Tab-separated table of N, CA, C and O in Angstrom:
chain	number	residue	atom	x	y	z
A	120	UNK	N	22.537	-2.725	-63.866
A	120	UNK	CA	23.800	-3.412	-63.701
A	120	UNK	C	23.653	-4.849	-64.210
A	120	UNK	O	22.763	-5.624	-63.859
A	121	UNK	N	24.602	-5.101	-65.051
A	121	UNK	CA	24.706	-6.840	-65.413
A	121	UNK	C	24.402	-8.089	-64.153
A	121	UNK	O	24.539	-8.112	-62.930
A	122	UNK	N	24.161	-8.583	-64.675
A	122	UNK	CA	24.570	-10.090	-63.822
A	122	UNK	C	25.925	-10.479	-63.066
A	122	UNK	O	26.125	-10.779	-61.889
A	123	UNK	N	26.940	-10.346	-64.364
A	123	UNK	CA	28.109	-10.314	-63.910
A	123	UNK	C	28.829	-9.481	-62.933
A	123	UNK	O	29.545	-10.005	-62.080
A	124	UNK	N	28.616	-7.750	-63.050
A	124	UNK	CA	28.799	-6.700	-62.272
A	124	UNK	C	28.498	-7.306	-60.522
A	124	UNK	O	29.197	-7.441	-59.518
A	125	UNK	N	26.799	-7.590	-60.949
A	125	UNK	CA	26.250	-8.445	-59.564
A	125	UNK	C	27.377	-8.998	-58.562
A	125	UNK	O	27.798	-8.763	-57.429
A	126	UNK	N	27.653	-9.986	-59.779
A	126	UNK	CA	28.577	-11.339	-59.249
A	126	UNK	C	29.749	-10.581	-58.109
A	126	UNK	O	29.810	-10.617	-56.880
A	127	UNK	N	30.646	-9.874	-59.196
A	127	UNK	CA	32.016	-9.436	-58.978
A	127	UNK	C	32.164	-8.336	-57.606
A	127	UNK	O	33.091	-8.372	-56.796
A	128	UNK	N	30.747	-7.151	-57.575
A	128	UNK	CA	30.445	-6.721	-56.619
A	128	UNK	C	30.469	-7.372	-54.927
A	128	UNK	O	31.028	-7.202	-53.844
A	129	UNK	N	29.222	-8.387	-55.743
A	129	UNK	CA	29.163	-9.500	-53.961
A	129	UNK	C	29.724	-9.986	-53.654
A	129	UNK	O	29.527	-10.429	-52.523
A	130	UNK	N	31.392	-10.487	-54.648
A	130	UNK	CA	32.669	-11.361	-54.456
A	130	UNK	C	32.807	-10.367	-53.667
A	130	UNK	O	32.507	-10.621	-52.500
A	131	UNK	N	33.342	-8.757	-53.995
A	131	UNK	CA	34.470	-8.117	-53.317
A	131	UNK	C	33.895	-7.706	-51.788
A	131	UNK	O	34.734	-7.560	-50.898
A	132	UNK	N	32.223	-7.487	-51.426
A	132	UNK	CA	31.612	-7.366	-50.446
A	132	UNK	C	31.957	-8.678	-49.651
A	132	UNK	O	32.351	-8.793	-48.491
A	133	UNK	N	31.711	-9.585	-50.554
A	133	UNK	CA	31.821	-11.073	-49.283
A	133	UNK	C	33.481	-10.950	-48.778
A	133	UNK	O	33.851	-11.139	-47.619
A	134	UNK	N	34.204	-10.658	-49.709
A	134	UNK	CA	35.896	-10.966	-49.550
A	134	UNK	C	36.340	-9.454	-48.161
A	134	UNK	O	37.356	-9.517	-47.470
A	135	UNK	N	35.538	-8.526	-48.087
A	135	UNK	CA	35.928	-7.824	-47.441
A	135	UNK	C	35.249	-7.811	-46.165
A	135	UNK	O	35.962	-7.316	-45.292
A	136	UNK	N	34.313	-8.122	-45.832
A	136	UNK	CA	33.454	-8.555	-44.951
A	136	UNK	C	34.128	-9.987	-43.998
A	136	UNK	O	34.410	-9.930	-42.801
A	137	UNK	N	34.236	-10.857	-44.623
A	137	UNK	CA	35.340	-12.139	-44.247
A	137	UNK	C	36.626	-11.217	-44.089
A	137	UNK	O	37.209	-11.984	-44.855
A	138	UNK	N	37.525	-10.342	-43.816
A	138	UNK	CA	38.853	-10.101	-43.789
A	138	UNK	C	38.329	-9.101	-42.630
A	138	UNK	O	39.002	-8.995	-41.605
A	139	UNK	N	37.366	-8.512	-42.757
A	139	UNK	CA	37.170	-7.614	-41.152
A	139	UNK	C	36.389	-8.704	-40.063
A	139	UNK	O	36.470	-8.562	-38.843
A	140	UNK	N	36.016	-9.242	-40.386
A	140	UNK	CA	35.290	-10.479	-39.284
A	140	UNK	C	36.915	-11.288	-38.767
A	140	UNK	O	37.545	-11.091	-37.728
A	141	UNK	N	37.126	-11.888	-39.511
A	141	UNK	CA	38.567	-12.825	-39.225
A	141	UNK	C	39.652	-12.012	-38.399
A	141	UNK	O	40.284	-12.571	-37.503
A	142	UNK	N	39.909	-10.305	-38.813
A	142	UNK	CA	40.456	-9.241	-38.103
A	142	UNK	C	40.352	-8.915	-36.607
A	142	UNK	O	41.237	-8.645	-35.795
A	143	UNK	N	38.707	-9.040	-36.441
A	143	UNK	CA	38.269	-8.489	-35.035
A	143	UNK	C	38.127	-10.078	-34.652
A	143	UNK	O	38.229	-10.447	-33.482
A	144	UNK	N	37.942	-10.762	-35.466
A	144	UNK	CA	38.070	-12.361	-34.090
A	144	UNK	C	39.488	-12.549	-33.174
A	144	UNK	O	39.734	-12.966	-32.042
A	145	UNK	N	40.287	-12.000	-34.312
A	145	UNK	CA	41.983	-12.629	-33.726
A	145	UNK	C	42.409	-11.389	-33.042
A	145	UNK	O	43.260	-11.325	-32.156
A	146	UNK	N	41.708	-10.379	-33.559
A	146	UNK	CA	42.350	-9.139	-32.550
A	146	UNK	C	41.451	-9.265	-31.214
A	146	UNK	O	42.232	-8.766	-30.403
A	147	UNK	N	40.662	-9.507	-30.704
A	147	UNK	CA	39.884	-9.873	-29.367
A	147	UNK	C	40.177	-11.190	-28.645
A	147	UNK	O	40.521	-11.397	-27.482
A	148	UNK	N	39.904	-12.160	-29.839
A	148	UNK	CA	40.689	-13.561	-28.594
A	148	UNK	C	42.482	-13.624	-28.157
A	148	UNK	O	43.095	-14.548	-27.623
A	149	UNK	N	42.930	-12.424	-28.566
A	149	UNK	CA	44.501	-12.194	-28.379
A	149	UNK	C	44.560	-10.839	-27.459
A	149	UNK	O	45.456	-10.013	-27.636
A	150	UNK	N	43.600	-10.678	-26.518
A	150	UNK	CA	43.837	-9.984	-25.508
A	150	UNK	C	43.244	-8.580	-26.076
A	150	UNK	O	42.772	-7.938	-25.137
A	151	UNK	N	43.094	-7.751	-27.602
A	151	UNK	CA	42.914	-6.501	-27.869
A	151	UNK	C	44.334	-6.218	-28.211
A	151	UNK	O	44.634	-5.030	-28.088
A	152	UNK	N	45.309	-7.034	-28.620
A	152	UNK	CA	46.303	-7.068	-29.076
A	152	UNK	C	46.811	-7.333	-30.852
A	152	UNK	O	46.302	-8.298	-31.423
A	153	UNK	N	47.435	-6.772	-31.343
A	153	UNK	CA	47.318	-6.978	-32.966
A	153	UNK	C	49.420	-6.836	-33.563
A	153	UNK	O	49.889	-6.184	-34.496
A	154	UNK	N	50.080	-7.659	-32.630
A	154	UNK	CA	51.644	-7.588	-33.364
A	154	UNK	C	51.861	-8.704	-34.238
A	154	UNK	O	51.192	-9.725	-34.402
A	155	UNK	N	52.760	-8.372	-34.683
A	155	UNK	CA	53.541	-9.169	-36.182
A	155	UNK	C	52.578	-10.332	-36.497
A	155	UNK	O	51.772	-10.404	-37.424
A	156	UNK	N	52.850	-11.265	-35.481
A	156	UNK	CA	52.171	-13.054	-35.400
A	156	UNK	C	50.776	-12.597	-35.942
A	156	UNK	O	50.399	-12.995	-37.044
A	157	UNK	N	50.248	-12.026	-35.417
A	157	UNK	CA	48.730	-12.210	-34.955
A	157	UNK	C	48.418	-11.484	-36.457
A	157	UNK	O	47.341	-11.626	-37.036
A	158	UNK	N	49.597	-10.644	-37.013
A	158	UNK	CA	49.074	-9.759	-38.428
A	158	UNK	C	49.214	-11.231	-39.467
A	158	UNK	O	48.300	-11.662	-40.170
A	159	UNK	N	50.429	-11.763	-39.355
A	159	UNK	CA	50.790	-13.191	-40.292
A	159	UNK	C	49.810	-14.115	-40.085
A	159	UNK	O	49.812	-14.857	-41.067
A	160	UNK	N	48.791	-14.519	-39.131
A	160	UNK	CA	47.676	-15.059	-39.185
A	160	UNK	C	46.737	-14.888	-39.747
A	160	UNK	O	46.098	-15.827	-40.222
A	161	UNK	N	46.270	-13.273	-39.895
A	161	UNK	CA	45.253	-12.906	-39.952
A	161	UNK	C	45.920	-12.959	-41.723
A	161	UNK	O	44.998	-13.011	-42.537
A	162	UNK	N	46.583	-12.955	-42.020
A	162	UNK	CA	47.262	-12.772	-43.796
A	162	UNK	C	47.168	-14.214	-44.251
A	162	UNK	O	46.935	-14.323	-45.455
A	163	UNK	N	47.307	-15.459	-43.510
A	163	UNK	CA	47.156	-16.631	-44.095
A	163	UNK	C	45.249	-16.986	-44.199
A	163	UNK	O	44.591	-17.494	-45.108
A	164	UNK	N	44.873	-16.497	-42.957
A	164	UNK	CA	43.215	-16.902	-43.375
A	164	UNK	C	42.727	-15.999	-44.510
A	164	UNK	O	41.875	-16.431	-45.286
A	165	UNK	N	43.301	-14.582	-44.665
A	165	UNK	CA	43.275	-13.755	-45.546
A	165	UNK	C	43.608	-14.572	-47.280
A	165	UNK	O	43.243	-14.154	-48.379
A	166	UNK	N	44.156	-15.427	-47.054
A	166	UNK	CA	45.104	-15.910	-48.423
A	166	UNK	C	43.691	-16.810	-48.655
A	166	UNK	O	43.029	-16.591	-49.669
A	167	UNK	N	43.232	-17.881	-47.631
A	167	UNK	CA	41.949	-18.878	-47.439
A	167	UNK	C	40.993	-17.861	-48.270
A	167	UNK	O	40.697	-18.005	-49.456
A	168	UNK	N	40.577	-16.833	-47.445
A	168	UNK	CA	39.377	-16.193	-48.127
A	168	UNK	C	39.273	-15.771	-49.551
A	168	UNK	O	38.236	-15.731	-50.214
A	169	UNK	N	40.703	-15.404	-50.013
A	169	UNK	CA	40.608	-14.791	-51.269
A	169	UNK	C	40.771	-15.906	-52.604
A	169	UNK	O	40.746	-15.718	-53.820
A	170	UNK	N	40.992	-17.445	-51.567
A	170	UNK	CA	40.800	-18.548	-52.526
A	170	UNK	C	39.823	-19.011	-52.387
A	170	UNK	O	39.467	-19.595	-53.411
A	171	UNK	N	38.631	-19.112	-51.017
A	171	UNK	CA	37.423	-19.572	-51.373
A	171	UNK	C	36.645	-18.486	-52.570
A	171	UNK	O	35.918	-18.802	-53.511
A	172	UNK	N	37.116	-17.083	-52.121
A	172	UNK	CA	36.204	-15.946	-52.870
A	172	UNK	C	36.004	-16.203	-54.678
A	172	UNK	O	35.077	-16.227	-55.487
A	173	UNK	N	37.918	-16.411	-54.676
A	173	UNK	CA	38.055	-16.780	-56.462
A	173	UNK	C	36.796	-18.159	-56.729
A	173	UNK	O	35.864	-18.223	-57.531
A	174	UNK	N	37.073	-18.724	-56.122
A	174	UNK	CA	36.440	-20.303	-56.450
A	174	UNK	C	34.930	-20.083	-56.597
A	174	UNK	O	34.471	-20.513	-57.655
A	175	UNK	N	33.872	-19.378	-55.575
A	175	UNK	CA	32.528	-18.646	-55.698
A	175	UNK	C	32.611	-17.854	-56.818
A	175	UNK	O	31.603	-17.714	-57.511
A	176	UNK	N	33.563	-17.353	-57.091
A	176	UNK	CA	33.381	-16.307	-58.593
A	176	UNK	C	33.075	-17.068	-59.693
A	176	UNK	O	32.013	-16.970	-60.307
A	177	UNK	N	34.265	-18.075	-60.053
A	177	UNK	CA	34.154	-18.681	-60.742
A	177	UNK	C	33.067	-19.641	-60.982
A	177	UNK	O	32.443	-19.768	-62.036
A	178	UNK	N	32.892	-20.368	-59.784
A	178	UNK	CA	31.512	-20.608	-59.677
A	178	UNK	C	29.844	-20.403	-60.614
A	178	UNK	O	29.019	-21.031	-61.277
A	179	UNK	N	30.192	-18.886	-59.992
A	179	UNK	CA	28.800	-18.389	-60.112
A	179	UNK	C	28.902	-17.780	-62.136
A	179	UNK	O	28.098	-17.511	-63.028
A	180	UNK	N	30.659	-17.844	-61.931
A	180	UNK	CA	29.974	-17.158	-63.288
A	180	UNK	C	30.429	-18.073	-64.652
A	180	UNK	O	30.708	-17.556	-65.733
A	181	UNK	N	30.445	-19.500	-64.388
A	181	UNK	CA	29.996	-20.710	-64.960
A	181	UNK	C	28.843	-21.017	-65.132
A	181	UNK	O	28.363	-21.535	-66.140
A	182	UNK	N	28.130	-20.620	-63.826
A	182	UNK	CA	26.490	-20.528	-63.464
A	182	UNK	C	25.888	-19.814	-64.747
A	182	UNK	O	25.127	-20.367	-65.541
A	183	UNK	N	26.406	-18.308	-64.847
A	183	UNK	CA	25.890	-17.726	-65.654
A	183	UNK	C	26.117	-17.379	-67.105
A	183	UNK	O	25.417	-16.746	-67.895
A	184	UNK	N	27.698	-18.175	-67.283
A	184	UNK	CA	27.104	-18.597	-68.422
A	184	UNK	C	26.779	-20.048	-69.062
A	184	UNK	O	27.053	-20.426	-70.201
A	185	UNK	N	26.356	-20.506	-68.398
A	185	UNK	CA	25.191	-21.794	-68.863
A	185	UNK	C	24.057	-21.187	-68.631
A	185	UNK	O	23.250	-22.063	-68.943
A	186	UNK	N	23.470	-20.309	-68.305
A	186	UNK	CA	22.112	-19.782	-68.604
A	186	UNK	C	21.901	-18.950	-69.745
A	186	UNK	O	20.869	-18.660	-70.350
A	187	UNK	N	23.304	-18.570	-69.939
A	187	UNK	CA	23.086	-17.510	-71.196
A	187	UNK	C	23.313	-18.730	-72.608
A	187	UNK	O	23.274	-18.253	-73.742
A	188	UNK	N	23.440	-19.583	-72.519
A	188	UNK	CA	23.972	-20.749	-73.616
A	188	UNK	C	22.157	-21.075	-74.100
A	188	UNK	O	21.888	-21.920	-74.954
């Protein structure tokens, strides 16, 4: 597998991993409860993660190509 493959793989592992962690935090400190609010929360930190995730992508694969230069 490429470098890049690497990259894009561990983005979508990290991005899904962060969206079930953030899931079971707000569904447990809200009683074991999961309506509308608590889904629109969990969709705005959801929005956070998938902009830190882009930003690490990009990141890393600036990283790699200045190594390939």
């Amino acid at each position: 597998m490429s470098d890049k493959g690497r990259i894009i793989w561990k983005g979508i592992g990290m991005l899904l991993a962060y969206g079930a962690i953030t899931a079971a935090v707000i569904y447990f400190l809200n009683g074991c409860t999961f309506d509308k609010w608590k889904a629109v929360t969990w969709a705005m930190f959801m929005a956070f993660g998938i902009w830190q995730s882009y930003r690490w992508f990009q990141r890393k694969v600036e990283e790699l190509n200045d190594k390939e230069d």
